[in-house]
Amino acid sequence: MKAQDIIKQKPYLIWYTKNYDGLSDEAVVEAVLNYGDFDDVQKIIQILGIKKVAEIFRKQAARPRCNYRPEIKNYFQLYFAKYAPLEVPPIRRASPGR
């Protein structure tokens, strides 16, 4: 199953095109997070993986012109902070002899 298949099953999530196969994963994620229900969100996470969905969301949410409604943006910032936290590289410490 592809991300675009969610839109084929629920075309009201993206009403501005009928070319569902031409939609990018980014467009599908944005539509599902903005207009889908919790089952739709879980389905897109199952298809793309939580890290990929979180990465797409964070990239879109960081833009100056963001299409996420404020309450949606806030919810998913908290959601992905808990379930797909950013990986911080470990701090390298100098060895004692240096």
mmCIF file of C-alpha atoms in Angstrom:
data_model
loop_
_atom_site.group_PDB
_atom_site.id
_atom_site.type_symbol
_atom_site.label_atom_id
_atom_site.label_comp_id
_atom_site.label_asym_id
_atom_site.label_seq_id
_atom_site.Cartn_x
_atom_site.Cartn_y
_atom_site.Cartn_z
ATOM 1 C CA MET A 1 0.000 0.000 0.000
ATOM 2 C CA LYS A 2 1.196 3.509 -0.835
ATOM 3 C CA ALA A 3 0.430 6.785 0.908
ATOM 4 C CA GLN A 4 -1.634 7.860 -2.102
ATOM 5 C CA ASP A 5 -3.978 4.902 -1.547
ATOM 6 C CA ILE A 6 -5.315 6.620 1.583
ATOM 7 C CA ILE A 7 -6.450 9.526 -0.585
ATOM 8 C CA LYS A 8 -7.998 7.144 -3.125
ATOM 9 C CA GLN A 9 -10.049 5.625 -0.290
ATOM 10 C CA LYS A 10 -10.934 9.038 1.172
ATOM 11 C CA PRO A 11 -10.883 11.577 -1.679
ATOM 12 C CA TYR A 12 -12.415 14.304 0.508
ATOM 13 C CA LEU A 13 -9.010 14.680 2.216
ATOM 14 C CA ILE A 14 -7.638 16.238 -0.993
ATOM 15 C CA TRP A 15 -10.392 17.733 -3.097
ATOM 16 C CA TYR A 16 -8.314 19.866 -5.467
ATOM 17 C CA THR A 17 -7.099 17.045 -7.739
ATOM 18 C CA LYS A 18 -8.190 13.689 -9.072
ATOM 19 C CA ASN A 19 -4.619 12.668 -9.962
ATOM 20 C CA TYR A 20 -3.992 10.836 -6.699
ATOM 21 C CA ASP A 21 -0.981 8.912 -8.014
ATOM 22 C CA GLY A 22 0.720 12.227 -8.787
ATOM 23 C CA LEU A 23 0.555 13.381 -5.170
ATOM 24 C CA SER A 24 3.777 13.514 -3.202
ATOM 25 C CA ASP A 25 4.116 11.870 0.198
ATOM 26 C CA GLU A 26 4.407 15.403 1.607
ATOM 27 C CA ALA A 27 1.008 16.415 0.197
ATOM 28 C CA VAL A 28 -0.614 13.250 1.531
ATOM 29 C CA VAL A 29 0.898 13.657 5.011
ATOM 30 C CA GLU A 30 -0.250 17.285 5.176
ATOM 31 C CA ALA A 31 -3.806 16.383 4.149
ATOM 32 C CA VAL A 32 -4.046 13.415 6.512
ATOM 33 C CA LEU A 33 -2.690 15.309 9.520
ATOM 34 C CA ASN A 34 -4.886 18.353 8.820
ATOM 35 C CA TYR A 35 -8.160 16.691 7.813
ATOM 36 C CA GLY A 36 -7.973 12.977 8.585
ATOM 37 C CA ASP A 37 -9.105 11.166 11.689
ATOM 38 C CA PHE A 38 -6.911 9.223 14.102
ATOM 39 C CA ASP A 39 -7.241 6.013 12.065
ATOM 40 C CA ASP A 40 -6.021 7.855 8.959
ATOM 41 C CA VAL A 41 -3.019 9.157 10.912
ATOM 42 C CA GLN A 42 -2.205 5.661 12.131
ATOM 43 C CA LYS A 43 -2.507 4.318 8.586
ATOM 44 C CA ILE A 44 -0.076 6.896 7.127
ATOM 45 C CA ILE A 45 2.344 6.137 9.970
ATOM 46 C CA GLN A 46 2.031 2.416 9.229
ATOM 47 C CA ILE A 47 2.748 3.001 5.526
ATOM 48 C CA LEU A 48 5.581 5.543 5.736
ATOM 49 C CA GLY A 49 6.872 4.925 9.253
ATOM 50 C CA ILE A 50 6.683 7.327 12.168
ATOM 51 C CA LYS A 51 10.167 8.750 11.589
ATOM 52 C CA LYS A 52 9.368 9.639 7.964
ATOM 53 C CA VAL A 53 5.995 11.188 8.840
ATOM 54 C CA ALA A 54 7.588 13.167 11.686
ATOM 55 C CA GLU A 55 10.388 14.332 9.374
ATOM 56 C CA ILE A 56 7.898 15.502 6.736
ATOM 57 C CA PHE A 57 5.755 17.245 9.369
ATOM 58 C CA ARG A 58 8.702 19.006 11.008
ATOM 59 C CA LYS A 59 10.017 20.233 7.667
ATOM 60 C CA GLN A 60 6.593 21.578 6.669
ATOM 61 C CA ALA A 61 5.851 23.087 10.088
ATOM 62 C CA ALA A 62 9.174 24.962 10.126
ATOM 63 C CA ARG A 63 8.392 26.896 6.947
ATOM 64 C CA PRO A 64 7.357 30.550 7.277
ATOM 65 C CA ARG A 65 4.082 29.798 5.458
ATOM 66 C CA CYS A 66 2.719 26.662 7.031
ATOM 67 C CA ASN A 67 -0.566 25.052 5.961
ATOM 68 C CA TYR A 68 -1.226 23.366 9.299
ATOM 69 C CA ARG A 69 -3.906 24.892 11.484
ATOM 70 C CA PRO A 70 -2.413 26.129 14.788
ATOM 71 C CA GLU A 71 -4.114 23.473 16.930
ATOM 72 C CA ILE A 72 -3.042 20.705 14.535
ATOM 73 C CA LYS A 73 0.536 21.975 14.450
ATOM 74 C CA ASN A 74 0.678 22.132 18.249
ATOM 75 C CA TYR A 75 -0.820 18.649 18.687
ATOM 76 C CA PHE A 76 1.566 16.959 16.272
ATOM 77 C CA GLN A 77 4.590 18.820 17.617
ATOM 78 C CA LEU A 78 3.778 17.270 21.002
ATOM 79 C CA TYR A 79 2.871 13.889 19.473
ATOM 80 C CA PHE A 80 6.083 13.539 17.482
ATOM 81 C CA ALA A 81 8.216 14.895 20.331
ATOM 82 C CA LYS A 82 6.955 11.961 22.407
ATOM 83 C CA TYR A 83 6.760 9.163 19.835
ATOM 84 C CA ALA A 84 9.455 10.176 17.313
ATOM 85 C CA PRO A 85 11.942 12.328 19.231
ATOM 86 C CA LEU A 86 14.809 13.891 17.374
ATOM 87 C CA GLU A 87 17.972 11.904 17.786
ATOM 88 C CA VAL A 88 20.685 13.920 19.461
ATOM 89 C CA PRO A 89 24.224 12.699 18.800
ATOM 90 C CA PRO A 90 26.104 11.702 21.945
ATOM 91 C CA ILE A 91 28.499 14.198 23.453
ATOM 92 C CA ARG A 92 32.085 13.201 22.902
ATOM 93 C CA ARG A 93 34.119 13.695 26.009
ATOM 94 C CA ALA A 94 37.858 14.171 26.001
ATOM 95 C CA SER A 95 39.763 11.241 27.403
ATOM 96 C CA PRO A 96 41.305 11.846 30.863
ATOM 97 C CA GLY A 97 44.882 11.801 29.528
ATOM 98 C CA ARG A 98 44.328 14.821 27.270
#
